[in-house]
mmCIF file of C-alpha atoms in Angstrom:
data_model
loop_
_atom_site.group_PDB
_atom_site.id
_atom_site.type_symbol
_atom_site.label_atom_id
_atom_site.label_comp_id
_atom_site.label_asym_id
_atom_site.label_seq_id
_atom_site.Cartn_x
_atom_site.Cartn_y
_atom_site.Cartn_z
ATOM 1 C CA UNK A 29 -24.619 -134.846 30.640
ATOM 2 C CA UNK A 30 -21.432 -132.801 30.060
ATOM 3 C CA UNK A 31 -18.543 -134.610 28.327
ATOM 4 C CA UNK A 32 -15.228 -134.627 30.354
ATOM 5 C CA UNK A 33 -13.799 -131.740 28.382
ATOM 6 C CA UNK A 34 -16.759 -129.565 29.034
ATOM 7 C CA UNK A 35 -16.939 -130.601 32.637
ATOM 8 C CA UNK A 36 -13.305 -129.928 33.223
ATOM 9 C CA UNK A 37 -13.523 -126.332 31.736
ATOM 10 C CA UNK A 38 -16.817 -125.583 33.861
ATOM 11 C CA UNK A 39 -14.962 -126.830 37.165
ATOM 12 C CA UNK A 40 -11.608 -125.203 36.619
ATOM 13 C CA UNK A 41 -13.106 -121.955 35.422
ATOM 14 C CA UNK A 42 -11.583 -122.357 31.860
ATOM 15 C CA UNK A 43 -13.415 -120.466 28.961
ATOM 16 C CA UNK A 44 -15.196 -123.001 26.914
ATOM 17 C CA UNK A 45 -13.243 -121.906 23.618
ATOM 18 C CA UNK A 46 -9.690 -121.945 25.304
ATOM 19 C CA UNK A 47 -7.157 -124.611 24.568
ATOM 20 C CA UNK A 48 -5.256 -125.997 27.491
ATOM 21 C CA UNK A 49 -1.562 -126.444 27.693
ATOM 22 C CA UNK A 50 -0.176 -128.549 30.642
ATOM 23 C CA UNK A 51 3.612 -127.773 31.470
ATOM 24 C CA UNK A 52 5.652 -129.652 34.102
ATOM 25 C CA UNK A 53 9.190 -128.831 35.229
ATOM 26 C CA UNK A 54 12.218 -131.027 35.797
ATOM 27 C CA UNK A 55 13.254 -132.084 39.176
ATOM 28 C CA UNK A 56 14.066 -135.840 39.386
ATOM 29 C CA UNK A 57 12.257 -137.785 42.303
ATOM 30 C CA UNK A 58 10.733 -134.387 43.214
ATOM 31 C CA UNK A 59 8.236 -135.176 40.431
ATOM 32 C CA UNK A 60 6.208 -136.983 43.179
ATOM 33 C CA UNK A 61 5.538 -133.719 44.649
ATOM 34 C CA UNK A 62 3.874 -132.382 41.473
ATOM 35 C CA UNK A 63 1.849 -135.661 41.117
ATOM 36 C CA UNK A 64 -0.012 -134.753 44.309
ATOM 37 C CA UNK A 65 -1.015 -131.472 42.894
ATOM 38 C CA UNK A 66 -1.941 -133.069 39.506
ATOM 39 C CA UNK A 67 -4.244 -135.703 41.365
ATOM 40 C CA UNK A 68 -6.035 -132.711 42.982
ATOM 41 C CA UNK A 69 -6.478 -130.963 39.674
ATOM 42 C CA UNK A 70 -7.661 -134.060 38.105
ATOM 43 C CA UNK A 71 -10.175 -134.615 41.076
ATOM 44 C CA UNK A 72 -11.545 -131.261 40.599
ATOM 45 C CA UNK A 73 -11.721 -131.471 36.851
ATOM 46 C CA UNK A 74 -13.586 -134.753 37.165
ATOM 47 C CA UNK A 75 -11.450 -136.725 34.821
ATOM 48 C CA UNK A 76 -7.621 -137.211 33.790
ATOM 49 C CA UNK A 77 -5.751 -134.618 32.083
ATOM 50 C CA UNK A 78 -5.495 -136.512 28.860
ATOM 51 C CA UNK A 79 -9.250 -136.046 28.237
ATOM 52 C CA UNK A 80 -9.435 -132.335 28.461
ATOM 53 C CA UNK A 81 -5.904 -130.982 27.752
ATOM 54 C CA UNK A 82 -4.752 -130.014 24.184
ATOM 55 C CA UNK A 83 -0.933 -130.069 24.669
ATOM 56 C CA UNK A 84 1.525 -131.368 27.088
ATOM 57 C CA UNK A 85 5.140 -130.161 27.694
ATOM 58 C CA UNK A 86 7.765 -131.514 29.999
ATOM 59 C CA UNK A 87 11.491 -131.511 30.930
ATOM 60 C CA UNK A 88 13.135 -134.533 32.631
ATOM 61 C CA UNK A 89 10.786 -135.920 35.379
ATOM 62 C CA UNK A 90 8.063 -133.511 33.896
ATOM 63 C CA UNK A 91 9.056 -135.138 30.467
ATOM 64 C CA UNK A 92 8.373 -138.528 32.113
ATOM 65 C CA UNK A 93 5.012 -137.319 33.603
ATOM 66 C CA UNK A 94 3.854 -135.762 30.270
ATOM 67 C CA UNK A 95 4.833 -139.008 28.505
ATOM 68 C CA UNK A 96 2.658 -141.196 30.648
ATOM 69 C CA UNK A 97 -0.261 -138.588 30.208
ATOM 70 C CA UNK A 98 0.252 -139.381 26.415
ATOM 71 C CA UNK A 99 -0.311 -142.897 27.096
ATOM 72 C CA UNK A 100 -3.642 -142.091 28.854
ATOM 73 C CA UNK A 101 -2.414 -142.598 32.332
ATOM 74 C CA UNK A 102 -4.146 -140.633 35.154
ATOM 75 C CA UNK A 103 -2.211 -138.908 37.992
ATOM 76 C CA UNK A 104 -3.051 -141.840 40.217
ATOM 77 C CA UNK A 105 -1.766 -144.336 37.852
ATOM 78 C CA UNK A 106 1.557 -142.349 37.224
ATOM 79 C CA UNK A 107 2.202 -142.193 40.865
ATOM 80 C CA UNK A 108 1.937 -146.006 40.961
ATOM 81 C CA UNK A 109 4.692 -145.977 38.294
ATOM 82 C CA UNK A 110 6.780 -143.628 40.247
ATOM 83 C CA UNK A 111 6.749 -145.569 43.279
ATOM 84 C CA UNK A 112 8.329 -148.387 41.399
ATOM 85 C CA UNK A 113 10.462 -146.350 38.895
ATOM 86 C CA UNK A 114 12.310 -143.887 41.105
ATOM 87 C CA UNK A 115 14.022 -146.100 43.437
ATOM 88 C CA UNK A 116 15.219 -148.213 40.553
ATOM 89 C CA UNK A 117 16.351 -145.331 38.584
ATOM 90 C CA UNK A 118 18.489 -143.810 40.947
ATOM 91 C CA UNK A 119 20.787 -146.868 41.288
ATOM 92 C CA UNK A 120 24.530 -146.252 41.900
ATOM 93 C CA UNK A 121 26.645 -146.969 38.671
ATOM 94 C CA UNK A 122 29.461 -148.448 41.115
ATOM 95 C CA UNK A 123 30.337 -147.917 44.544
ATOM 96 C CA UNK A 124 32.991 -145.566 43.249
ATOM 97 C CA UNK A 125 30.545 -143.396 41.404
ATOM 98 C CA UNK A 126 29.920 -139.852 42.555
ATOM 99 C CA UNK A 127 28.406 -136.724 41.004
ATOM 100 C CA UNK A 128 31.592 -134.454 41.455
ATOM 101 C CA UNK A 129 34.303 -136.928 41.893
ATOM 102 C CA UNK A 130 33.521 -139.853 39.463
ATOM 103 C CA UNK A 131 30.385 -138.998 37.461
ATOM 104 C CA UNK A 132 27.930 -140.111 36.411
ATOM 105 C CA UNK A 133 26.506 -141.243 39.635
ATOM 106 C CA UNK A 134 23.812 -143.453 38.363
ATOM 107 C CA UNK A 135 23.186 -146.093 35.660
ATOM 108 C CA UNK A 136 20.172 -145.666 33.224
ATOM 109 C CA UNK A 137 19.839 -149.358 32.504
ATOM 110 C CA UNK A 138 16.755 -149.630 34.671
ATOM 111 C CA UNK A 139 15.209 -146.556 33.290
ATOM 112 C CA UNK A 140 15.635 -147.782 29.701
ATOM 113 C CA UNK A 141 14.254 -151.041 30.564
ATOM 114 C CA UNK A 142 11.285 -149.795 32.386
ATOM 115 C CA UNK A 143 10.521 -147.046 29.943
ATOM 116 C CA UNK A 144 10.425 -149.683 27.183
ATOM 117 C CA UNK A 145 8.103 -151.785 29.157
ATOM 118 C CA UNK A 146 5.862 -148.819 30.009
ATOM 119 C CA UNK A 147 5.521 -146.962 26.823
ATOM 120 C CA UNK A 148 6.800 -149.581 24.027
ATOM 121 C CA UNK A 149 8.040 -148.497 20.692
ATOM 122 C CA UNK A 150 5.504 -146.045 19.819
ATOM 123 C CA UNK A 151 6.414 -142.678 17.957
ATOM 124 C CA UNK A 152 5.331 -139.066 18.929
ATOM 125 C CA UNK A 153 3.154 -139.195 15.799
ATOM 126 C CA UNK A 154 1.598 -142.440 16.850
ATOM 127 C CA UNK A 155 0.625 -141.000 20.195
ATOM 128 C CA UNK A 156 -0.521 -137.679 18.758
ATOM 129 C CA UNK A 157 -3.070 -139.569 16.657
ATOM 130 C CA UNK A 158 -4.080 -141.931 19.313
ATOM 131 C CA UNK A 159 -4.778 -139.046 21.945
ATOM 132 C CA UNK A 160 -5.221 -135.966 20.045
ATOM 133 C CA UNK A 161 -2.633 -134.259 22.457
ATOM 134 C CA UNK A 162 0.007 -132.080 20.969
ATOM 135 C CA UNK A 163 3.400 -132.361 22.687
ATOM 136 C CA UNK A 164 6.851 -130.634 23.451
ATOM 137 C CA UNK A 165 9.972 -132.097 25.166
ATOM 138 C CA UNK A 166 13.225 -130.366 25.605
ATOM 139 C CA UNK A 167 16.788 -131.903 25.414
ATOM 140 C CA UNK A 168 20.083 -130.052 25.318
ATOM 141 C CA UNK A 169 22.026 -131.203 21.964
ATOM 142 C CA UNK A 170 25.585 -131.226 22.972
ATOM 143 C CA UNK A 171 27.036 -131.588 19.562
ATOM 144 C CA UNK A 172 25.040 -128.707 18.025
ATOM 145 C CA UNK A 173 25.421 -126.481 21.107
ATOM 146 C CA UNK A 174 21.665 -125.727 21.225
ATOM 147 C CA UNK A 175 18.430 -126.816 22.840
ATOM 148 C CA UNK A 176 16.239 -129.412 20.842
ATOM 149 C CA UNK A 177 12.577 -129.219 21.176
ATOM 150 C CA UNK A 178 10.892 -132.349 20.235
ATOM 151 C CA UNK A 179 7.410 -131.660 19.079
ATOM 152 C CA UNK A 180 4.462 -133.054 17.366
ATOM 153 C CA UNK A 181 1.200 -131.008 16.538
ATOM 154 C CA UNK A 182 -1.834 -132.089 14.615
ATOM 155 C CA UNK A 183 -3.452 -129.491 12.034
ATOM 156 C CA UNK A 184 -6.263 -131.279 10.753
ATOM 157 C CA UNK A 185 -4.966 -133.889 8.382
ATOM 158 C CA UNK A 186 -1.342 -132.459 8.704
ATOM 159 C CA UNK A 187 1.233 -133.443 11.409
ATOM 160 C CA UNK A 188 3.922 -131.067 12.328
ATOM 161 C CA UNK A 189 6.981 -131.667 13.875
ATOM 162 C CA UNK A 190 10.630 -132.427 12.809
ATOM 163 C CA UNK A 191 10.931 -135.309 15.144
ATOM 164 C CA UNK A 192 7.339 -136.610 14.901
ATOM 165 C CA UNK A 193 8.563 -140.250 13.865
ATOM 166 C CA UNK A 194 11.024 -140.753 16.657
ATOM 167 C CA UNK A 195 10.203 -143.130 19.420
ATOM 168 C CA UNK A 196 8.792 -141.445 22.643
ATOM 169 C CA UNK A 197 11.001 -143.561 25.055
ATOM 170 C CA UNK A 198 14.241 -142.094 23.158
ATOM 171 C CA UNK A 199 12.865 -138.629 23.904
ATOM 172 C CA UNK A 200 12.295 -139.531 27.398
ATOM 173 C CA UNK A 201 15.811 -140.752 27.832
ATOM 174 C CA UNK A 202 17.303 -137.530 26.056
ATOM 175 C CA UNK A 203 15.309 -135.207 28.214
ATOM 176 C CA UNK A 204 16.269 -136.876 31.642
ATOM 177 C CA UNK A 205 20.059 -137.471 31.112
ATOM 178 C CA UNK A 206 21.004 -134.857 33.751
ATOM 179 C CA UNK A 207 24.932 -134.261 33.672
ATOM 180 C CA UNK A 208 26.835 -135.949 36.580
ATOM 181 C CA UNK A 209 23.673 -137.818 37.536
ATOM 182 C CA UNK A 210 23.378 -139.942 34.238
ATOM 183 C CA UNK A 211 25.556 -140.176 31.174
ATOM 184 C CA UNK A 212 24.385 -138.414 28.077
ATOM 185 C CA UNK A 213 22.278 -140.229 25.479
ATOM 186 C CA UNK A 214 24.511 -139.979 22.717
ATOM 187 C CA UNK A 215 24.478 -136.181 21.786
ATOM 188 C CA UNK A 216 21.721 -135.441 24.205
ATOM 189 C CA UNK A 217 21.632 -134.242 27.800
ATOM 190 C CA UNK A 218 18.872 -133.138 30.174
ATOM 191 C CA UNK A 219 16.696 -130.411 28.715
ATOM 192 C CA UNK A 220 17.122 -128.620 32.081
ATOM 193 C CA UNK A 221 20.882 -128.141 31.760
ATOM 194 C CA UNK A 222 20.618 -124.555 31.060
ATOM 195 C CA UNK A 223 17.401 -122.719 30.515
ATOM 196 C CA UNK A 224 14.719 -125.110 30.025
ATOM 197 C CA UNK A 225 14.130 -126.904 33.133
ATOM 198 C CA UNK A 226 10.846 -125.030 33.056
ATOM 199 C CA UNK A 227 9.599 -125.734 29.693
ATOM 200 C CA UNK A 228 6.531 -123.548 29.921
ATOM 201 C CA UNK A 229 7.765 -120.433 27.940
ATOM 202 C CA UNK A 230 8.923 -122.676 24.871
ATOM 203 C CA UNK A 231 5.764 -124.546 25.099
ATOM 204 C CA UNK A 232 3.771 -121.334 24.587
ATOM 205 C CA UNK A 233 5.936 -120.006 21.844
ATOM 206 C CA UNK A 234 5.804 -123.346 19.903
ATOM 207 C CA UNK A 235 1.922 -123.316 20.413
ATOM 208 C CA UNK A 236 1.570 -119.590 19.117
ATOM 209 C CA UNK A 237 4.409 -119.155 16.694
ATOM 210 C CA UNK A 238 5.878 -122.226 15.250
ATOM 211 C CA UNK A 239 4.199 -125.782 15.045
ATOM 212 C CA UNK A 240 0.879 -124.862 16.497
ATOM 213 C CA UNK A 241 0.648 -121.464 14.939
ATOM 214 C CA UNK A 242 -2.864 -120.872 13.588
ATOM 215 C CA UNK A 243 -4.282 -123.580 16.025
ATOM 216 C CA UNK A 244 -3.489 -121.817 19.190
ATOM 217 C CA UNK A 245 -4.363 -118.305 19.910
ATOM 218 C CA UNK A 246 -3.064 -116.244 22.810
ATOM 219 C CA UNK A 247 -6.448 -114.874 23.682
ATOM 220 C CA UNK A 248 -7.804 -118.294 24.023
ATOM 221 C CA UNK A 249 -5.200 -120.205 25.873
ATOM 222 C CA UNK A 250 -4.985 -121.456 29.438
ATOM 223 C CA UNK A 251 -1.629 -122.580 30.669
ATOM 224 C CA UNK A 252 -1.191 -124.637 33.724
ATOM 225 C CA UNK A 253 2.494 -124.881 34.829
ATOM 226 C CA UNK A 254 3.774 -126.930 37.582
ATOM 227 C CA UNK A 255 6.952 -126.918 39.546
ATOM 228 C CA UNK A 256 8.564 -129.765 41.415
ATOM 229 C CA UNK A 257 9.645 -127.710 44.407
ATOM 230 C CA UNK A 258 12.242 -124.969 44.101
ATOM 231 C CA UNK A 259 15.384 -125.227 46.414
ATOM 232 C CA UNK A 260 16.239 -121.594 47.313
ATOM 233 C CA UNK A 261 19.722 -121.200 48.664
ATOM 234 C CA UNK A 262 19.868 -118.220 51.014
ATOM 235 C CA UNK A 263 23.317 -117.446 51.906
ATOM 236 C CA UNK A 264 24.306 -114.989 54.654
ATOM 237 C CA UNK A 265 26.094 -111.884 52.874
ATOM 238 C CA UNK A 266 28.950 -112.232 55.490
ATOM 239 C CA UNK A 267 29.473 -115.970 54.469
ATOM 240 C CA UNK A 268 29.832 -115.419 50.752
ATOM 241 C CA UNK A 269 33.490 -114.934 50.814
ATOM 242 C CA UNK A 270 34.283 -118.265 52.513
ATOM 243 C CA UNK A 271 31.556 -120.697 51.801
ATOM 244 C CA UNK A 272 31.203 -123.954 53.449
ATOM 245 C CA UNK A 273 33.439 -126.770 52.068
ATOM 246 C CA UNK A 274 35.813 -126.491 49.067
ATOM 247 C CA UNK A 275 34.992 -123.226 47.102
ATOM 248 C CA UNK A 276 35.378 -124.953 43.694
ATOM 249 C CA UNK A 277 32.756 -127.574 44.617
ATOM 250 C CA UNK A 278 30.416 -125.111 46.380
ATOM 251 C CA UNK A 279 30.308 -122.618 43.318
ATOM 252 C CA UNK A 280 30.053 -125.426 40.864
ATOM 253 C CA UNK A 281 27.074 -126.955 42.593
ATOM 254 C CA UNK A 282 25.523 -123.586 43.212
ATOM 255 C CA UNK A 283 25.965 -122.267 39.686
ATOM 256 C CA UNK A 284 24.381 -125.393 38.321
ATOM 257 C CA UNK A 285 21.363 -125.252 40.425
ATOM 258 C CA UNK A 286 20.823 -121.397 40.288
ATOM 259 C CA UNK A 287 21.203 -121.065 36.553
ATOM 260 C CA UNK A 288 18.255 -123.452 35.914
ATOM 261 C CA UNK A 289 16.214 -121.862 38.942
ATOM 262 C CA UNK A 290 16.676 -118.328 37.772
ATOM 263 C CA UNK A 291 15.973 -119.117 34.100
ATOM 264 C CA UNK A 292 12.488 -120.794 35.283
ATOM 265 C CA UNK A 293 11.633 -117.613 37.337
ATOM 266 C CA UNK A 294 12.543 -115.450 34.294
ATOM 267 C CA UNK A 295 10.195 -117.403 31.975
ATOM 268 C CA UNK A 296 7.376 -117.341 34.681
ATOM 269 C CA UNK A 297 7.979 -113.635 35.274
ATOM 270 C CA UNK A 298 7.937 -112.904 31.352
ATOM 271 C CA UNK A 299 4.450 -114.707 31.023
ATOM 272 C CA UNK A 300 3.056 -112.952 34.080
ATOM 273 C CA UNK A 301 4.060 -109.480 32.869
ATOM 274 C CA UNK A 302 1.443 -109.289 30.284
ATOM 275 C CA UNK A 303 3.856 -109.381 27.325
ATOM 276 C CA UNK A 304 1.710 -112.042 25.789
ATOM 277 C CA UNK A 305 -1.677 -110.177 26.035
ATOM 278 C CA UNK A 306 -4.420 -112.306 27.041
ATOM 279 C CA UNK A 307 -2.728 -115.447 28.111
ATOM 280 C CA UNK A 308 -4.273 -117.207 30.920
ATOM 281 C CA UNK A 309 -1.311 -118.459 33.179
ATOM 282 C CA UNK A 310 -1.774 -120.663 36.133
ATOM 283 C CA UNK A 311 1.663 -121.408 37.819
ATOM 284 C CA UNK A 312 2.032 -123.671 40.807
ATOM 285 C CA UNK A 313 5.232 -124.038 42.713
ATOM 286 C CA UNK A 314 6.524 -124.219 46.356
ATOM 287 C CA UNK A 315 9.981 -122.926 47.514
ATOM 288 C CA UNK A 316 11.485 -125.382 49.947
ATOM 289 C CA UNK A 317 12.046 -123.302 52.939
ATOM 290 C CA UNK A 318 10.402 -122.782 56.311
ATOM 291 C CA UNK A 319 8.667 -119.591 55.507
ATOM 292 C CA UNK A 320 6.722 -121.210 52.442
ATOM 293 C CA UNK A 321 6.198 -124.680 54.290
ATOM 294 C CA UNK A 322 4.756 -122.953 57.432
ATOM 295 C CA UNK A 323 1.947 -121.708 55.193
ATOM 296 C CA UNK A 324 0.909 -125.251 54.490
ATOM 297 C CA UNK A 325 -1.260 -127.569 56.639
ATOM 298 C CA UNK A 326 1.167 -129.065 59.291
ATOM 299 C CA UNK A 327 0.887 -132.730 58.036
ATOM 300 C CA UNK A 328 2.749 -135.558 59.784
ATOM 301 C CA UNK A 329 6.149 -136.557 58.368
ATOM 302 C CA UNK A 330 7.297 -140.199 58.120
ATOM 303 C CA UNK A 331 10.576 -141.062 59.823
ATOM 304 C CA UNK A 332 13.433 -140.675 57.614
ATOM 305 C CA UNK A 333 17.418 -140.323 57.690
ATOM 306 C CA UNK A 334 18.639 -136.922 58.906
ATOM 307 C CA UNK A 335 15.173 -135.702 59.627
ATOM 308 C CA UNK A 336 13.896 -135.758 63.295
ATOM 309 C CA UNK A 337 10.815 -133.560 62.678
ATOM 310 C CA UNK A 338 7.310 -135.132 63.286
ATOM 311 C CA UNK A 339 5.715 -132.828 61.158
ATOM 312 C CA UNK A 340 6.081 -130.217 58.231
ATOM 313 C CA UNK A 341 6.300 -127.237 60.434
ATOM 314 C CA UNK A 342 9.258 -128.791 62.245
ATOM 315 C CA UNK A 343 11.468 -128.912 59.154
ATOM 316 C CA UNK A 344 14.519 -126.474 59.131
ATOM 317 C CA UNK A 345 15.732 -124.403 56.333
ATOM 318 C CA UNK A 346 19.065 -126.734 56.293
ATOM 319 C CA UNK A 347 16.988 -129.901 55.829
ATOM 320 C CA UNK A 348 14.727 -128.381 53.117
ATOM 321 C CA UNK A 349 17.560 -126.727 51.092
ATOM 322 C CA UNK A 350 19.137 -130.135 50.714
ATOM 323 C CA UNK A 351 16.314 -132.126 49.090
ATOM 324 C CA UNK A 352 18.352 -133.225 45.985
ATOM 325 C CA UNK A 353 16.527 -134.439 42.886
ATOM 326 C CA UNK A 354 18.232 -137.949 43.420
ATOM 327 C CA UNK A 355 17.804 -138.332 47.143
ATOM 328 C CA UNK A 356 15.189 -141.066 47.323
ATOM 329 C CA UNK A 357 15.427 -141.090 51.106
ATOM 330 C CA UNK A 358 13.324 -137.765 50.834
ATOM 331 C CA UNK A 359 10.746 -139.388 48.458
ATOM 332 C CA UNK A 360 8.064 -139.733 51.100
ATOM 333 C CA UNK A 361 8.754 -136.151 52.405
ATOM 334 C CA UNK A 362 8.115 -134.548 48.777
ATOM 335 C CA UNK A 363 5.023 -136.635 48.620
ATOM 336 C CA UNK A 364 3.723 -135.080 51.927
ATOM 337 C CA UNK A 365 4.983 -131.623 50.671
ATOM 338 C CA UNK A 366 2.786 -132.095 47.476
ATOM 339 C CA UNK A 367 -0.239 -133.407 49.557
ATOM 340 C CA UNK A 368 -0.032 -130.372 51.782
ATOM 341 C CA UNK A 369 0.376 -127.886 48.784
ATOM 342 C CA UNK A 370 -2.654 -129.622 47.188
ATOM 343 C CA UNK A 371 -4.625 -129.033 50.273
ATOM 344 C CA UNK A 372 -3.477 -125.531 50.617
ATOM 345 C CA UNK A 373 -4.835 -124.930 46.928
ATOM 346 C CA UNK A 374 -8.097 -126.818 47.638
ATOM 347 C CA UNK A 375 -8.865 -126.693 51.310
ATOM 348 C CA UNK A 376 -11.372 -129.210 52.595
ATOM 349 C CA UNK A 377 -13.010 -126.398 54.704
ATOM 350 C CA UNK A 378 -14.107 -124.628 51.554
ATOM 351 C CA UNK A 379 -15.463 -127.758 49.745
ATOM 352 C CA UNK A 380 -19.206 -127.183 50.515
ATOM 353 C CA UNK A 381 -19.197 -123.588 49.609
ATOM 354 C CA UNK A 382 -20.097 -122.267 45.960
ATOM 355 C CA UNK A 383 -16.968 -121.459 43.916
ATOM 356 C CA UNK A 384 -17.539 -117.759 44.174
ATOM 357 C CA UNK A 385 -17.474 -117.803 47.791
ATOM 358 C CA UNK A 386 -14.205 -119.698 47.934
ATOM 359 C CA UNK A 387 -11.044 -117.678 48.972
ATOM 360 C CA UNK A 388 -8.389 -120.199 48.009
ATOM 361 C CA UNK A 389 -7.154 -120.910 44.730
ATOM 362 C CA UNK A 390 -8.832 -124.042 43.528
ATOM 363 C CA UNK A 391 -6.943 -123.989 40.174
ATOM 364 C CA UNK A 392 -9.306 -121.140 38.905
ATOM 365 C CA UNK A 393 -6.516 -118.579 38.437
ATOM 366 C CA UNK A 394 -2.777 -117.876 38.797
ATOM 367 C CA UNK A 395 -1.251 -119.016 42.112
ATOM 368 C CA UNK A 396 -0.091 -115.435 43.454
ATOM 369 C CA UNK A 397 0.398 -114.049 46.798
ATOM 370 C CA UNK A 398 -2.030 -111.371 47.661
ATOM 371 C CA UNK A 399 -1.351 -107.909 46.082
ATOM 372 C CA UNK A 400 1.780 -109.355 44.482
ATOM 373 C CA UNK A 401 3.140 -110.963 41.017
ATOM 374 C CA UNK A 402 5.181 -113.515 43.143
ATOM 375 C CA UNK A 403 3.983 -117.157 43.703
ATOM 376 C CA UNK A 404 1.750 -117.664 46.782
ATOM 377 C CA UNK A 405 4.319 -120.266 48.152
ATOM 378 C CA UNK A 406 7.596 -118.762 46.898
ATOM 379 C CA UNK A 407 9.711 -117.060 49.469
ATOM 380 C CA UNK A 408 11.486 -113.779 48.881
ATOM 381 C CA UNK A 409 14.184 -112.406 51.206
ATOM 382 C CA UNK A 410 15.568 -109.191 49.814
ATOM 383 C CA UNK A 411 16.965 -106.147 51.809
ATOM 384 C CA UNK A 412 16.115 -103.183 49.651
ATOM 385 C CA UNK A 413 16.686 -100.486 52.263
ATOM 386 C CA UNK A 414 19.992 -102.172 53.471
ATOM 387 C CA UNK A 415 21.279 -102.568 49.864
ATOM 388 C CA UNK A 416 20.590 -98.806 49.094
ATOM 389 C CA UNK A 417 22.189 -97.659 52.156
ATOM 390 C CA UNK A 418 25.350 -99.721 51.978
ATOM 391 C CA UNK A 419 25.887 -99.425 48.221
ATOM 392 C CA UNK A 420 25.644 -95.585 48.445
ATOM 393 C CA UNK A 421 28.344 -95.426 51.046
ATOM 394 C CA UNK A 422 31.820 -94.872 49.633
ATOM 395 C CA UNK A 423 33.422 -95.939 52.962
ATOM 396 C CA UNK A 424 31.501 -99.227 53.054
ATOM 397 C CA UNK A 425 32.469 -100.043 49.448
ATOM 398 C CA UNK A 426 36.006 -99.489 50.113
ATOM 399 C CA UNK A 427 36.066 -101.640 53.191
ATOM 400 C CA UNK A 428 34.840 -104.760 51.218
ATOM 401 C CA UNK A 429 37.287 -107.713 50.775
ATOM 402 C CA UNK A 430 38.792 -107.753 47.190
#
C-alpha cells in the first residue's frame, strides 16, 4: 500500500520526484476561508499536509496556520483552534481603542496566552527535526527598516537558518502584529506590512537560492499558494476626486490595503511568467466581489449584522469589499465563501469521473481562468478602449480637475 507521501502526489498530480512548498497569505480572521480549501486539499490528498509537504511558509494568519501544521495539526484540527482563537484575539484594547483615532485597536494578551498553550516553547529547529518540514515566516523589522525571514532548513545532518533557535511562538507574534490592529512585538510588525503579505515568492527564492539551495530544484518543485480572499476596491473614476468620508483617512486606508494586494499580485505574476523555468505553481485565491462570488455555488448564508442576503449570490459589492481582517462578525461568512470555493475547485458532480475526464481544477494545476493568466476567481475591471480614447484626447486631458 502506498505511503501518505506517495498517495498524496498521485492524487494531486504531483511528479513523484518533486518537493512541495505550501505558502499561505496573511488576512486575519479571513484565514478561516483558506482553511476550507486546505481541508478539501487534504481530503483529496488522503492525509494532512505535514505528512507530504516539504516546506511551509506563512505571513500573519498564514504564519499561524503554517505554525500549527508544523505542530502536526490537520486543517480540520486547525479550524477547531480558529473557532476558539479568533474571537478571543480580536478583543478591544479599551472602549476608546480605534485603528485610526487611537491605535492599536486590539490587545495581544489572549493571543500570547493561547499560542503558548498550543505550541509551547519549542524552537524552529526542534520543530524541523520533529517533522522534517522546512519553514519560512515573514516579519517587518522596524529598527532595521527591512523584512526579516525566519527560516529553518535541514540539509542532511546540517540545519540552516539564522534564527533556528528562536521560539516558534515568538515568530508567530512577530508575523501577526499588524500596525493599527496590534502593537509591535518589540522591533517587529506584521510581515505583510509592505510587500510580503503573500510570502510565496520569498519562499521560492529561499528554497532555491538561500537556505534551501541544493536541496530544492526549480524543475522539481510544486508550490501551493493560498490567498485569504482579496478585497478589491473598485472606485468610479468620477469619484476619485472626492471619495466618501475624510480624504486623509480614505487614502491612508486605501494605500495600506492596496500596497499589500498589489505586491501579492506582482509576486504571483512573476511566478506565473515563466521567469523561474519549470516551476509548478498552483495559486488559489478569490476576489471578494459579486462577479467572482456569482461563479461559486450559491450556498446559504447565516444571518449576521449588516447583511440581509440569504445566500452568497445575494451579497452586494458594498458588503463584500468591507470584510475587514478583524471583523469577526463576518467569520461565518468567510467560512461559507471558503466552502463554496472548495466546492468550485472540487465539484461533487465530477467525483465519480476519472481524473482525466474532470473539467474542474481538483488541485491538479494552477487555478487559472480559461485562456488567461489571471486567477479563475479573481475579477478584472479594466477599460482599455476607453483609456486609449480619453488619454489620446488633448481636449479631454485639459478639462480634468487639477
